[in-house]
Coordinates of C-alpha atoms in Angstrom, one line a residue:
M17 CA 155.4 147.8 -45.9
A18 CA 152.0 148.7 -47.2
K19 CA 149.7 150.5 -45.0
D20 CA 146.7 148.7 -46.4
Q21 CA 148.5 145.3 -45.8
Y22 CA 146.6 145.1 -42.5
V23 CA 143.2 146.4 -43.3
Y24 CA 141.3 143.4 -42.8
A25 CA 143.3 142.3 -39.4
V26 CA 142.4 145.7 -38.2
A27 CA 139.0 145.4 -39.0
R28 CA 138.8 142.1 -37.0
I29 CA 140.7 144.0 -34.1
R30 CA 137.8 146.5 -34.0
S31 CA 135.5 143.9 -33.1
K32 CA 137.7 142.0 -30.9
E33 CA 138.1 145.5 -28.9
L34 CA 134.5 145.6 -27.9
S35 CA 135.2 142.6 -25.5
L36 CA 138.0 144.2 -23.9
L37 CA 137.5 144.8 -20.3
S38 CA 136.6 148.2 -19.6
G39 CA 137.3 150.3 -16.3
S40 CA 133.8 149.5 -14.9
V41 CA 134.4 145.7 -15.2
I42 CA 137.5 146.1 -13.4
E43 CA 135.4 148.0 -10.5
Q44 CA 133.1 145.1 -10.6
L45 CA 135.8 142.9 -10.0
L46 CA 137.4 145.1 -7.4
G47 CA 133.7 145.3 -5.4
A48 CA 133.2 141.4 -5.5
K49 CA 133.0 139.9 -2.3
G50 CA 135.7 137.5 -2.9
Y51 CA 137.9 135.5 -5.1
D52 CA 135.2 133.1 -6.1
E53 CA 132.8 135.7 -7.3
C54 CA 135.7 137.2 -9.3
L55 CA 136.2 134.2 -11.1
Q56 CA 132.5 133.8 -11.6
L57 CA 132.4 137.7 -13.2
L58 CA 135.1 136.5 -15.2
R59 CA 133.6 133.5 -16.6
E60 CA 130.5 135.5 -17.6
K61 CA 132.8 137.8 -19.9
N62 CA 133.8 134.4 -21.5
W63 CA 137.2 134.3 -19.9
G64 CA 139.1 131.2 -19.8
D65 CA 138.1 127.8 -21.1
S66 CA 136.1 124.7 -20.4
D67 CA 139.1 123.4 -18.7
A68 CA 140.2 126.4 -16.9
E69 CA 139.2 126.2 -13.5
D70 CA 141.7 128.2 -11.5
A71 CA 143.0 131.8 -12.0
G72 CA 146.2 130.7 -13.2
A73 CA 144.5 128.3 -15.9
I74 CA 142.1 131.4 -16.9
L75 CA 144.9 133.8 -17.4
A76 CA 147.0 131.3 -19.6
A77 CA 143.8 130.7 -21.4
E78 CA 143.3 134.3 -22.3
R79 CA 147.2 134.7 -23.2
E80 CA 146.7 131.9 -25.6
K81 CA 143.5 133.2 -27.1
T82 CA 145.3 136.6 -27.9
W83 CA 148.2 134.8 -29.9
Q84 CA 145.8 132.5 -31.6
L85 CA 144.0 135.4 -32.6
I86 CA 147.2 137.5 -33.8
G87 CA 148.5 134.3 -35.5
E88 CA 145.3 134.1 -37.8
L89 CA 145.6 137.6 -38.7
V90 CA 149.2 138.0 -39.6
K91 CA 151.2 135.6 -41.6
D92 CA 154.7 136.5 -40.3
L93 CA 154.3 136.7 -36.2
S94 CA 157.9 137.8 -36.2
V95 CA 156.9 141.6 -36.4
F96 CA 155.8 141.0 -32.9
D97 CA 159.0 139.2 -31.7
V98 CA 159.7 142.3 -29.4
F99 CA 156.9 141.2 -27.1
L100 CA 158.3 137.6 -26.8
Y101 CA 161.9 138.3 -26.2
A102 CA 161.4 138.9 -22.4
N103 CA 160.1 135.1 -22.1
D104 CA 163.3 133.7 -24.4
Y105 CA 165.4 135.5 -22.1
H106 CA 163.7 134.3 -19.2
N107 CA 164.0 130.8 -20.5
L108 CA 167.7 131.4 -21.1
K109 CA 168.0 132.6 -17.4
A110 CA 166.3 129.5 -16.0
A111 CA 168.3 127.0 -18.1
I112 CA 171.8 128.4 -17.0
K113 CA 170.4 128.4 -13.4
E114 CA 169.2 124.6 -13.9
A115 CA 172.5 123.8 -15.3
R116 CA 174.3 125.3 -12.6
M117 CA 172.3 123.3 -10.4
D118 CA 172.5 120.1 -12.2
S119 CA 168.8 119.5 -11.7
E120 CA 165.7 119.8 -13.7
Y121 CA 162.8 122.1 -13.2
P122 CA 160.5 122.2 -16.1
G123 CA 157.8 124.2 -14.4
I124 CA 159.9 127.6 -14.3
Y125 CA 159.8 127.7 -18.4
I126 CA 157.8 130.1 -20.4
D127 CA 156.2 128.5 -23.4
Q128 CA 155.5 131.5 -25.5
G129 CA 158.6 132.8 -26.7
T130 CA 160.4 133.0 -30.1
V131 CA 163.0 130.3 -29.3
D132 CA 161.7 126.5 -28.4
V133 CA 162.4 125.8 -24.9
K134 CA 164.2 122.6 -25.9
R135 CA 166.6 124.2 -28.0
I136 CA 167.5 126.9 -25.2
R137 CA 167.7 123.7 -22.7
E138 CA 169.8 121.7 -25.0
A139 CA 172.2 124.3 -26.1
I140 CA 173.1 125.1 -22.4
R141 CA 173.3 121.6 -21.1
T142 CA 175.8 121.0 -24.0
R143 CA 177.3 124.2 -23.8
D144 CA 176.5 124.6 -27.6
F145 CA 175.9 128.4 -27.4
A146 CA 176.0 128.7 -31.2
A147 CA 173.0 126.7 -31.3
L148 CA 171.1 129.6 -30.1
P149 CA 170.3 132.7 -32.2
E150 CA 173.1 135.0 -32.7
A151 CA 172.1 137.8 -30.4
M152 CA 171.5 135.3 -27.6
A153 CA 174.6 133.4 -28.1
E154 CA 177.3 135.6 -26.7
P155 CA 175.4 136.8 -23.7
A156 CA 174.3 133.0 -22.9
K157 CA 177.8 132.1 -22.9
E158 CA 179.0 135.0 -20.6
A159 CA 176.3 134.6 -18.1
Y160 CA 176.9 130.9 -17.9
E161 CA 180.5 131.2 -17.4
V162 CA 180.0 134.0 -14.9
L163 CA 177.7 131.8 -12.8
L164 CA 179.9 128.5 -12.9
Q165 CA 183.2 130.2 -12.0
T166 CA 182.0 132.9 -9.7
G167 CA 178.6 131.8 -8.3
D168 CA 177.6 135.2 -9.0
G169 CA 173.7 134.7 -9.6
Q170 CA 172.9 138.5 -9.7
L171 CA 175.8 139.2 -12.4
C172 CA 174.3 136.5 -14.4
D173 CA 171.0 138.1 -14.2
I174 CA 172.5 141.5 -15.0
I175 CA 174.2 140.1 -18.4
I176 CA 171.0 138.3 -19.4
D177 CA 168.5 141.0 -18.5
R178 CA 170.6 143.7 -20.5
A179 CA 170.8 141.5 -23.4
A180 CA 167.1 141.1 -23.3
L181 CA 166.4 144.5 -23.1
N182 CA 168.8 145.4 -26.1
A183 CA 167.1 142.6 -28.0
I184 CA 163.4 144.4 -27.3
Y185 CA 165.0 147.9 -28.2
Q186 CA 166.3 146.8 -31.4
A187 CA 163.2 144.8 -32.2
G188 CA 161.0 147.6 -31.7
K189 CA 162.8 149.9 -34.0
A190 CA 163.4 147.2 -36.7
V191 CA 159.9 146.8 -37.8
G192 CA 159.1 150.4 -38.5
D193 CA 156.1 150.9 -36.6
E194 CA 155.8 153.6 -33.9
C195 CA 153.7 151.5 -31.6
L196 CA 156.3 149.0 -31.6
K197 CA 159.1 151.6 -31.3
L198 CA 157.5 153.0 -28.2
Y199 CA 157.0 149.5 -26.5
G200 CA 160.7 149.0 -26.8
E201 CA 161.5 152.7 -25.8
L202 CA 159.4 152.6 -22.5
T203 CA 160.4 149.0 -21.9
V204 CA 164.1 150.0 -21.5
A205 CA 163.7 153.3 -20.0
S206 CA 161.4 152.1 -17.2
A207 CA 164.0 148.8 -16.6
D208 CA 167.0 151.4 -16.5
I209 CA 165.1 153.7 -13.9
K210 CA 164.3 150.7 -11.7
T211 CA 167.7 149.2 -11.8
A212 CA 169.1 152.7 -11.2
V213 CA 167.0 152.9 -8.2
R214 CA 167.6 149.5 -6.7
A215 CA 171.4 150.2 -7.2
A216 CA 171.2 153.4 -5.4
R217 CA 169.5 152.2 -2.5
T218 CA 171.9 148.9 -2.4
G219 CA 174.9 150.9 -2.9
K220 CA 176.2 149.6 -6.1
D221 CA 179.1 151.2 -7.7
K222 CA 179.5 152.9 -11.3
A223 CA 180.9 149.7 -12.9
F224 CA 177.7 147.6 -12.2
L225 CA 175.6 150.3 -13.6
A226 CA 177.7 150.6 -16.5
R227 CA 177.0 146.9 -17.2
A228 CA 173.3 146.9 -16.2
L229 CA 171.9 150.1 -17.8
A230 CA 170.8 149.3 -21.7
P231 CA 171.1 152.4 -23.8
C232 CA 167.6 154.0 -25.3
D233 CA 166.9 157.4 -26.8
T234 CA 164.9 159.0 -23.7
L235 CA 167.4 158.4 -21.2
D236 CA 171.3 159.3 -21.2
V237 CA 172.5 156.1 -19.3
S238 CA 175.9 157.7 -18.4
R239 CA 173.8 160.6 -16.6
L240 CA 171.8 158.1 -15.0
A241 CA 174.5 155.8 -13.9
Q242 CA 176.3 158.9 -12.3
A243 CA 173.0 160.0 -10.6
A244 CA 172.5 156.5 -9.2
V245 CA 175.8 156.7 -7.5
E246 CA 175.1 159.8 -5.8
G247 CA 171.7 158.6 -4.7
V248 CA 168.1 158.2 -5.2
D249 CA 167.6 161.9 -5.0
A250 CA 170.1 162.5 -7.7
I251 CA 168.2 160.2 -9.8
C252 CA 164.8 161.9 -9.4
A253 CA 166.8 165.5 -10.2
Y254 CA 167.7 163.9 -13.4
L255 CA 164.6 162.5 -14.2
E256 CA 163.0 166.0 -13.9
L257 CA 164.8 167.0 -17.1
T258 CA 163.5 163.7 -19.0
P259 CA 160.0 162.5 -20.4
Y260 CA 159.7 160.7 -17.1
A261 CA 159.4 163.5 -14.7
E262 CA 155.9 162.9 -13.9
A263 CA 157.5 159.4 -12.3
V264 CA 159.5 161.2 -9.6
E265 CA 156.4 161.2 -7.5
E266 CA 155.5 157.5 -7.7
L267 CA 159.3 156.4 -7.3
H268 CA 158.9 158.2 -4.0
K269 CA 156.0 156.2 -3.0
S270 CA 157.1 152.6 -4.0
P271 CA 158.6 150.4 -6.8
S272 CA 155.0 149.2 -7.4
A273 CA 153.6 152.6 -7.8
F274 CA 156.4 153.5 -10.5
E275 CA 155.3 150.4 -12.3
R276 CA 151.9 151.1 -12.1
W277 CA 152.9 154.6 -13.6
C278 CA 154.7 153.1 -16.4
D279 CA 152.2 150.5 -17.7
N280 CA 149.6 153.5 -17.3
L281 CA 151.8 155.6 -19.6
L282 CA 152.2 152.8 -22.2
I283 CA 148.2 152.5 -22.5
R284 CA 147.9 156.0 -22.6
K285 CA 150.5 156.3 -25.4
I286 CA 148.8 153.7 -27.6
R287 CA 145.2 154.4 -26.7
P288 CA 145.3 156.7 -30.2
Q289 CA 145.6 153.3 -32.4
R290 CA 142.1 152.7 -31.6
F291 CA 141.3 155.1 -34.2
N292 CA 144.1 154.1 -36.6
P293 CA 142.6 152.0 -39.6
F294 CA 145.9 151.0 -41.0
G295 CA 149.3 149.3 -40.1
L296 CA 150.7 147.1 -37.2
G297 CA 149.8 149.7 -34.7
P298 CA 146.2 148.8 -33.8
L299 CA 147.2 145.2 -33.6
A300 CA 150.3 145.8 -31.6
A301 CA 148.2 147.9 -29.2
Y302 CA 145.7 145.0 -28.7
I303 CA 148.1 142.8 -27.8
L304 CA 149.6 145.2 -25.3
A305 CA 145.7 146.2 -24.2
R306 CA 145.3 142.4 -23.5
D307 CA 148.5 142.0 -21.6
N308 CA 147.7 145.2 -19.4
E309 CA 144.2 143.5 -18.6
I310 CA 145.3 140.0 -17.9
K311 CA 147.9 141.8 -15.8
T312 CA 145.4 143.6 -13.7
V313 CA 143.0 140.7 -13.6
R314 CA 146.0 138.9 -11.9
I315 CA 146.7 141.6 -9.3
V316 CA 142.8 141.7 -8.5
L317 CA 142.6 138.0 -8.0
S318 CA 145.7 137.7 -5.9
G319 CA 144.4 140.4 -3.7
K320 CA 141.0 138.9 -3.3
L321 CA 142.7 135.3 -2.8
N322 CA 144.9 136.9 0.0
H323 CA 142.0 138.9 1.5
L324 CA 143.7 142.4 1.1
P325 CA 141.5 145.5 1.6
E326 CA 139.9 146.8 -1.8
E327 CA 141.9 149.9 -1.6
S328 CA 145.3 148.1 -1.4
I329 CA 144.4 146.0 -4.5
R330 CA 143.0 149.5 -6.2
E331 CA 146.2 151.0 -5.7
R332 CA 148.2 148.5 -8.0
V333 CA 145.3 148.3 -10.7
R334 CA 146.1 149.6 -14.3
E335 CA 144.0 152.1 -16.3
M336 CA 142.2 150.0 -19.1
Y337 CA 142.7 150.3 -22.9
V338 CA 139.0 150.9 -23.4

């Protein structure tokens, strides 16, 4: 891949970075008197569109703007499939459970993915698993059969979640861009750690963990599984030997504190892309920065809507890219 292939795209991204929300803007949102004032501040930053009246519509419009821009800049959007696989596998999970209930729940699907929602629903409805992408077909069949034969929704979720993580991990490596590779690695590692902690707290055995944990470079999943069987303290002791040693303190606080730490780590790792004039990295970083600010705005708006104290909301707010 020629490094100068995306020079124009990176130049456009540089101009768009100027409109990303900064930490000071997030402080303004946190200091707002209420939900409505937050919405007004966002509208002043040109968030949403003419039809977006509530938080959900505004955030959806912002996600759409991100991908519309990337679509204008990159001819082959498949290089960014790594960011969309989670949506695909969410939709697969939804379709299987919809089939199990023999009812339709169209509102549970996410439109932004690499596989058309109708294709997924039809494949599951007709049990034509071969109609799905190759990487999705086998876990879809396995999860479907598990749910229908045993009714074990958790096992169904595990099968699909691990398949999603494998897809994300492999896609992150396949493109050959360090930013995408980093995203895949951190996504899988953080998911594995969260799974291990939940398993330790609920007394899951090693067989469960072997099925649930997805391999990645920065964790030895066999050691993580053994630690989870021994307990949360053993997990923390193992993590002290990994690149995630700093996460131990956050794990002791709460799952949400750990998730915040993971998101902040990713933002810190990709921040140097602001000064990279070549390649896919700056575009990938922009997508992640937008996702991060949308997530943060959602946290603030949800807190304001539910009248949570400012400090309670602040504890969950992510670092900004700019």
